[in-house]
XYZ file of C-alpha atoms in Angstrom:
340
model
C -1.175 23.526 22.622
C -1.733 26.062 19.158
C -5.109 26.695 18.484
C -6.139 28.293 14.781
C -9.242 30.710 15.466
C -10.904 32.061 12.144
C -7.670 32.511 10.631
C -8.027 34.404 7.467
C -4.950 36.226 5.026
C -6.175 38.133 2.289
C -3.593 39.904 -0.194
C -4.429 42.710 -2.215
C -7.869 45.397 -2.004
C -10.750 45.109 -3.573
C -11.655 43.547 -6.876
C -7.399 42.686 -7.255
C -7.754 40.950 -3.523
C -7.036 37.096 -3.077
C -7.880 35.111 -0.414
C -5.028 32.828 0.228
C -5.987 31.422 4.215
C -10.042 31.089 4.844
C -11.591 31.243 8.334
C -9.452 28.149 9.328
C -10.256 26.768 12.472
C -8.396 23.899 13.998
C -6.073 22.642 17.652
C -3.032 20.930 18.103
C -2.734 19.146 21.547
C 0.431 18.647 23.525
C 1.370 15.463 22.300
C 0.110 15.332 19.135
C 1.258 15.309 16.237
C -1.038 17.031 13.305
C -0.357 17.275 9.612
C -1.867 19.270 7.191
C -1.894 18.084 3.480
C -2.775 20.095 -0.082
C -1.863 20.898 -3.809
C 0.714 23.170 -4.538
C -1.255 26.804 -4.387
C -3.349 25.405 -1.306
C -2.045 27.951 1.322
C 0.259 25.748 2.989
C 3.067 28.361 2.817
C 1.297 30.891 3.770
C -0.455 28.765 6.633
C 3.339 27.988 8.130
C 3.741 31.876 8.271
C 1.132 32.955 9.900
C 1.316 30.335 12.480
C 4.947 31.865 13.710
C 3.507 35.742 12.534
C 6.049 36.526 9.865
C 3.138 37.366 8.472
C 0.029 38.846 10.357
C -3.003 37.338 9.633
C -5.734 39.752 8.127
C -8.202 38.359 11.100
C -8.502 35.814 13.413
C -6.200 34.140 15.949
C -3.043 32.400 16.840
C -3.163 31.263 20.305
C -0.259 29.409 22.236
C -1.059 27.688 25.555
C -4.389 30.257 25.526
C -2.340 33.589 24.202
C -3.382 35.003 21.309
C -0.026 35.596 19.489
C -1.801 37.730 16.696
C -2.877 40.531 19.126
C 0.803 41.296 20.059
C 2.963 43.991 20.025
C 5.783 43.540 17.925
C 8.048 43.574 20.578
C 5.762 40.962 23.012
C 5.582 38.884 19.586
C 9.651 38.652 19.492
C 8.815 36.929 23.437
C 6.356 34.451 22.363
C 7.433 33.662 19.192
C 10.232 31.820 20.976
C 7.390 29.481 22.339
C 7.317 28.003 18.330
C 10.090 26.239 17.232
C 10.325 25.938 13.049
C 12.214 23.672 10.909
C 12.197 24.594 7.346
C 12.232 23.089 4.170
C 15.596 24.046 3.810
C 17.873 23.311 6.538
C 18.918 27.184 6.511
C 22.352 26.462 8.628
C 24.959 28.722 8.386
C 27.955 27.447 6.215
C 30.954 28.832 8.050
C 29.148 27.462 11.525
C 29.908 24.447 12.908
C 26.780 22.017 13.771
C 27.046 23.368 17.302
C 27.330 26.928 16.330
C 24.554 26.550 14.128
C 22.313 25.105 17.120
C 23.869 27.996 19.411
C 22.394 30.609 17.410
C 19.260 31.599 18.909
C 20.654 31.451 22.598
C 23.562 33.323 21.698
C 20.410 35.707 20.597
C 19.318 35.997 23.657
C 22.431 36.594 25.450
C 22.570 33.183 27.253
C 25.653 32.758 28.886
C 28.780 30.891 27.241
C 29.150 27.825 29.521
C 24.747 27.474 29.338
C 24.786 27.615 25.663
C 27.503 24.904 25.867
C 25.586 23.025 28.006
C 22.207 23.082 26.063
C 23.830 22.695 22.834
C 25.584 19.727 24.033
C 22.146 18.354 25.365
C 20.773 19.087 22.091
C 22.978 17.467 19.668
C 22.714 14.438 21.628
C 18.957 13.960 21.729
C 19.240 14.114 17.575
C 21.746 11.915 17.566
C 24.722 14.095 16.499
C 26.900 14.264 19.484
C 30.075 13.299 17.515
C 29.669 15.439 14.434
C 29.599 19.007 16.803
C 32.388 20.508 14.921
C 31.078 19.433 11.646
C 30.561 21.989 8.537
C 27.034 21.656 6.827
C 28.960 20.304 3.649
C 30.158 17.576 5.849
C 26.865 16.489 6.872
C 24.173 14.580 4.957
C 20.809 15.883 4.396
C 19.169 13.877 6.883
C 22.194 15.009 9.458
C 21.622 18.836 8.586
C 17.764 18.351 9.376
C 18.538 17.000 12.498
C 20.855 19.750 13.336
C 17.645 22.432 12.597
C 15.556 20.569 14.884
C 17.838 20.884 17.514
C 17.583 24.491 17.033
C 14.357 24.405 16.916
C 14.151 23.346 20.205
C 17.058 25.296 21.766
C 14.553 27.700 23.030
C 12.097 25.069 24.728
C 9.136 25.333 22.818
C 6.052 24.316 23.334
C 4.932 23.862 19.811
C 7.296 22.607 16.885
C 6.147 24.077 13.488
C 7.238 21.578 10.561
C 7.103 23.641 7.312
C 7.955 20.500 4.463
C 10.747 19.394 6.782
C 11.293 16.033 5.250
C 10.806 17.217 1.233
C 13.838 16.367 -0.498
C 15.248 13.736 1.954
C 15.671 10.260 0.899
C 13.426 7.461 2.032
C 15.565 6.474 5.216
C 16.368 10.045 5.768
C 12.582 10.471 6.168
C 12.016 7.479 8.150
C 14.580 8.757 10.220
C 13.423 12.251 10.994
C 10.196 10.800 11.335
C 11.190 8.864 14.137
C 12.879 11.641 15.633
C 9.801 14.393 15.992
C 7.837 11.407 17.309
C 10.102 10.427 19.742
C 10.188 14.569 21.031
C 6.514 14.555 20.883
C 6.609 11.648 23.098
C 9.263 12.716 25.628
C 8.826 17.158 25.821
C 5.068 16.590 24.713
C 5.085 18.615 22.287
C 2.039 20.072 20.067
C 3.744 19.637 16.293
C 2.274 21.313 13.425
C 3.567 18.861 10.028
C 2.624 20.481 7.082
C 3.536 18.394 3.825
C 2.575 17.863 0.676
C 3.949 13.708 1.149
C 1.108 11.814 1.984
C 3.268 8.282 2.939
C 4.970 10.372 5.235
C 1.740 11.646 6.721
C 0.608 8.109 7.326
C 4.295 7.570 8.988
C 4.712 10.373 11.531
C 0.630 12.382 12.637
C -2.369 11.363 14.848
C -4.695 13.947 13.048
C -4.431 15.333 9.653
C -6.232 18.121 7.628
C -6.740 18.716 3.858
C -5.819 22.431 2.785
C -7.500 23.217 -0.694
C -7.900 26.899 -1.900
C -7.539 28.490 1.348
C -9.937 26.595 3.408
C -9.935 22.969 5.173
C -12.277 20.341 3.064
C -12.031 17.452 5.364
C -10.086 16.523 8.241
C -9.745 14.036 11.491
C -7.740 11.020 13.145
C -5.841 8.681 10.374
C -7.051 5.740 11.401
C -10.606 6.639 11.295
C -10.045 8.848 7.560
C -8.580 5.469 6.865
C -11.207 3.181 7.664
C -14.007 5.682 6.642
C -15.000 4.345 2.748
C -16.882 7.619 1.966
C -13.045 9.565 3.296
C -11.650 11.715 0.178
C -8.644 12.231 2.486
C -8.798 8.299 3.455
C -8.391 7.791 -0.196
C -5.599 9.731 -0.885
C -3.635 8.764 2.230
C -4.017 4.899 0.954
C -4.678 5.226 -2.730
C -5.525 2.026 -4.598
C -2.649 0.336 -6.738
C -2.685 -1.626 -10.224
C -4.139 -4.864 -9.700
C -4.707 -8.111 -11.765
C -8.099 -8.325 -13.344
C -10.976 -10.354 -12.279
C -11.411 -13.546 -14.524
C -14.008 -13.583 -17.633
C -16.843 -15.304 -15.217
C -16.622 -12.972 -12.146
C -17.164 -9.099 -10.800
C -14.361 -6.699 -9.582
C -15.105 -5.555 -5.826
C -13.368 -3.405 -3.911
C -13.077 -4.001 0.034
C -11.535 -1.572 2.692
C -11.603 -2.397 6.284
C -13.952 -0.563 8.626
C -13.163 -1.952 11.775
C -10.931 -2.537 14.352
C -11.961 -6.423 14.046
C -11.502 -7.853 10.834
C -10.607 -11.615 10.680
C -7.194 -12.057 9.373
C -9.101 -14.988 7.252
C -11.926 -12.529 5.638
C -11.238 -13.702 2.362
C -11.953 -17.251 3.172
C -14.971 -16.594 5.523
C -16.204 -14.662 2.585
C -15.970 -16.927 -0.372
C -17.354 -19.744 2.392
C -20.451 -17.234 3.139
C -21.247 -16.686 0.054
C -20.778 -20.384 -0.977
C -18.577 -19.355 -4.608
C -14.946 -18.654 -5.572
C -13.539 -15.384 -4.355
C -10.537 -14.577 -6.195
C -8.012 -11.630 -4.646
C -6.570 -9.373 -7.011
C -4.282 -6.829 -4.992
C -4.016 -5.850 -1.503
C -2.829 -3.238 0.397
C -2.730 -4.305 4.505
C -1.006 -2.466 6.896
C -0.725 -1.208 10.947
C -0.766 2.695 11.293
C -0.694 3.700 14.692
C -0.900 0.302 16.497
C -3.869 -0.484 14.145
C -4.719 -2.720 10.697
C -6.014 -0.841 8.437
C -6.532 -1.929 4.411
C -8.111 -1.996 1.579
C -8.323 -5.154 -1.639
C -9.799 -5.301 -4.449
C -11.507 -9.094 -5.214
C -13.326 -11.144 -8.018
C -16.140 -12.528 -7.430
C -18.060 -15.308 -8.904
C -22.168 -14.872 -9.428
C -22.968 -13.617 -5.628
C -25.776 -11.447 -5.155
C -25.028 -8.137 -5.030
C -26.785 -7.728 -1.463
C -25.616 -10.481 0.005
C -22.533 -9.792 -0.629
C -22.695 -6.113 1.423
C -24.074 -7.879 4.209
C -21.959 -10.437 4.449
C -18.652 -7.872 4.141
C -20.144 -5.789 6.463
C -20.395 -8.452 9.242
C -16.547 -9.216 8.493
C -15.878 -5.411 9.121
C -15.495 -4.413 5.661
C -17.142 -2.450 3.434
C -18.125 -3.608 -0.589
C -18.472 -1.674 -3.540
C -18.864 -3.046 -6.986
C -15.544 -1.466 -9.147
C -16.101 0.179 -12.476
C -15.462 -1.666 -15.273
C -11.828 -0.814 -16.482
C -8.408 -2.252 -18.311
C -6.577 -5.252 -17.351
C -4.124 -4.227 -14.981
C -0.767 -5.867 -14.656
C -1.011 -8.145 -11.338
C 0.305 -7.487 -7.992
C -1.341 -10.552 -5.768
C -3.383 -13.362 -6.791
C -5.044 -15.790 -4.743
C -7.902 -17.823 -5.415
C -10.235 -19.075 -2.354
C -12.798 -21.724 -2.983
């Protein structure tokens, strides 16, 4: 478990000072997996280096399994730091190490024994998959291959708590999906506490449990996906799932926009809701999905002369919420449907 206590980095003195982390507070269980989103100048950087202490926080803590790493010596740090594992935005292998080598690095370090580090490094290389490409250069490898290769040195160590600094940025869409997979899969089988910090929000919806917005230094909103995601009032549950180009509602009828609520939404809302309301309903993009074993969604519809009320109500019995959409261009159509 990592725990963020008040954690605060200022740079600079007085009037030139800038506050880059502010007074963050937030946990990462074992077994979870917890990103934490934000605009380029957010802190996100600086966030992934004060969580390992290559750089010291100006106040506030860092605790691992209840230590606070921030109150050690340098020299207890070099101990506990080995409790965080980190893969990098860059792979950072060596290019005249093999894959092995590269994943024998930090137990090598350490002094570890020749025949041990064999025998982890082996172990390692075939949890990520990469058994048969041991004596493989980086150029040899793909992108996705040379990320797997840093998280098995991540973990050569046996953390307890895998820091993800924008370890998927630059990979291609199966790469992604791949790696993805693969921190999951360790979270589930070492339980692991992983810190994801990303600026890719599909990704996001892909691989955490929890997930925090980073803006200007401080946290603005943050909490499980699937309730950010089914929360209509969510800034964060907008971003994750933003709203696509959709066909316009015809001449006679409204533009609403519906996102599910609930874990109980008919799979036939659309027609329980045009028969409720006794007019046509008319559906004019969608965007349904499961994310973490559960539906989630939003649509936007047309509707023909309901009242405005009755129309909440009778969404919010269906486990959806309703809001009217602001008038806007015709967009070019994704899905249209009409129910009678």
């Amino acid at each position: 478990m990592i725990s963020l206590e008040q954690l605060t980095k200022v740079y600079g003195h007085g009037d030139a000072q800038t506050v880059v982390l502010d007074r963050l507070d937030f946990s990462v269980d074992a077994g979870e997996i917890f990103a934490v989103v934000g605009p380029s100048g957010a802190g996100k950087s600086t966030l992934a280096q004060c969580v390992n202490l290559l750089e010291r926080p100006t106040s506030g803590s860092v605790l691992v399994n209840g230590e606070n790493l921030s109150q050690l010596s340098e020299k207890q740090l070099r101990v506990a730091r080995r409790r965080i594992g980190t893969i990098f935005q860059s792979d950072g292998l060596y290019s005249r190490r093999t894959a092995a080598a590269n994943v024998a690095l930090p137990l090598e370090y350490l002094g570890v024994t020749a025949a041990e580090t064999r025998a982890r490094v082996a172990e390692l290389l075939d949890r990520v998959g990469l058994s048969n490409k041991a004596g493989h250069y980086p150029h040899q490898l793909s992108g996705g291959q040379r990320q797997r290769v840093g998280i098995a040195r991540a973990l050569a160590l046996r953390p307890s708590v895998l820091l993800s600094d924008e370890a998927t940025s630059g990979l291609d869409p199966d790469s992604t999906r791949s790696i993805v997979a693969l921190l999951k899969e360790l979270r589930d089988d070492l339980g692991l506490s992983i810190l994801f910090i990303t600026h890719e929000m599909d990704t996001v919806l892909q691989v955490a449990d929890s997930v925090a917005r980073l803006d200007h230094g401080r946290i603005v909103e943050s909490g499980r996906i699937v309730e950010l995601l089914r929360n209509p009032a969510s800034g964060l549950g907008r971003a994750l799932r933003p709203a696509r180009a959709h066909e316009s509602a015809p001449a006679d009828a409204t533009e609403w926009f519906v996102s599910y609520t609930s874990a109980h939404v008919p799979a036939d809302w659309l027609t329980r809701l045009a028969d409720q309301l006794g007019t046509t309903v008319s559906l004019l993009g969608a965007s349904i999905e499961t994310v973490d074993g559960a539906t989630v969604g939003h649509a936007s519809i047309g509707v023909t002369g309901a009242d405005r009320e009755h129309l909440i109500t009778v969404a919010r019995s269906l486990g959806l919420d309703a809001r009217p959409e602001p008038a806007g261009e015709s967009r070019p159509a994704e899905i249209l449907e009409k129910v009678a």
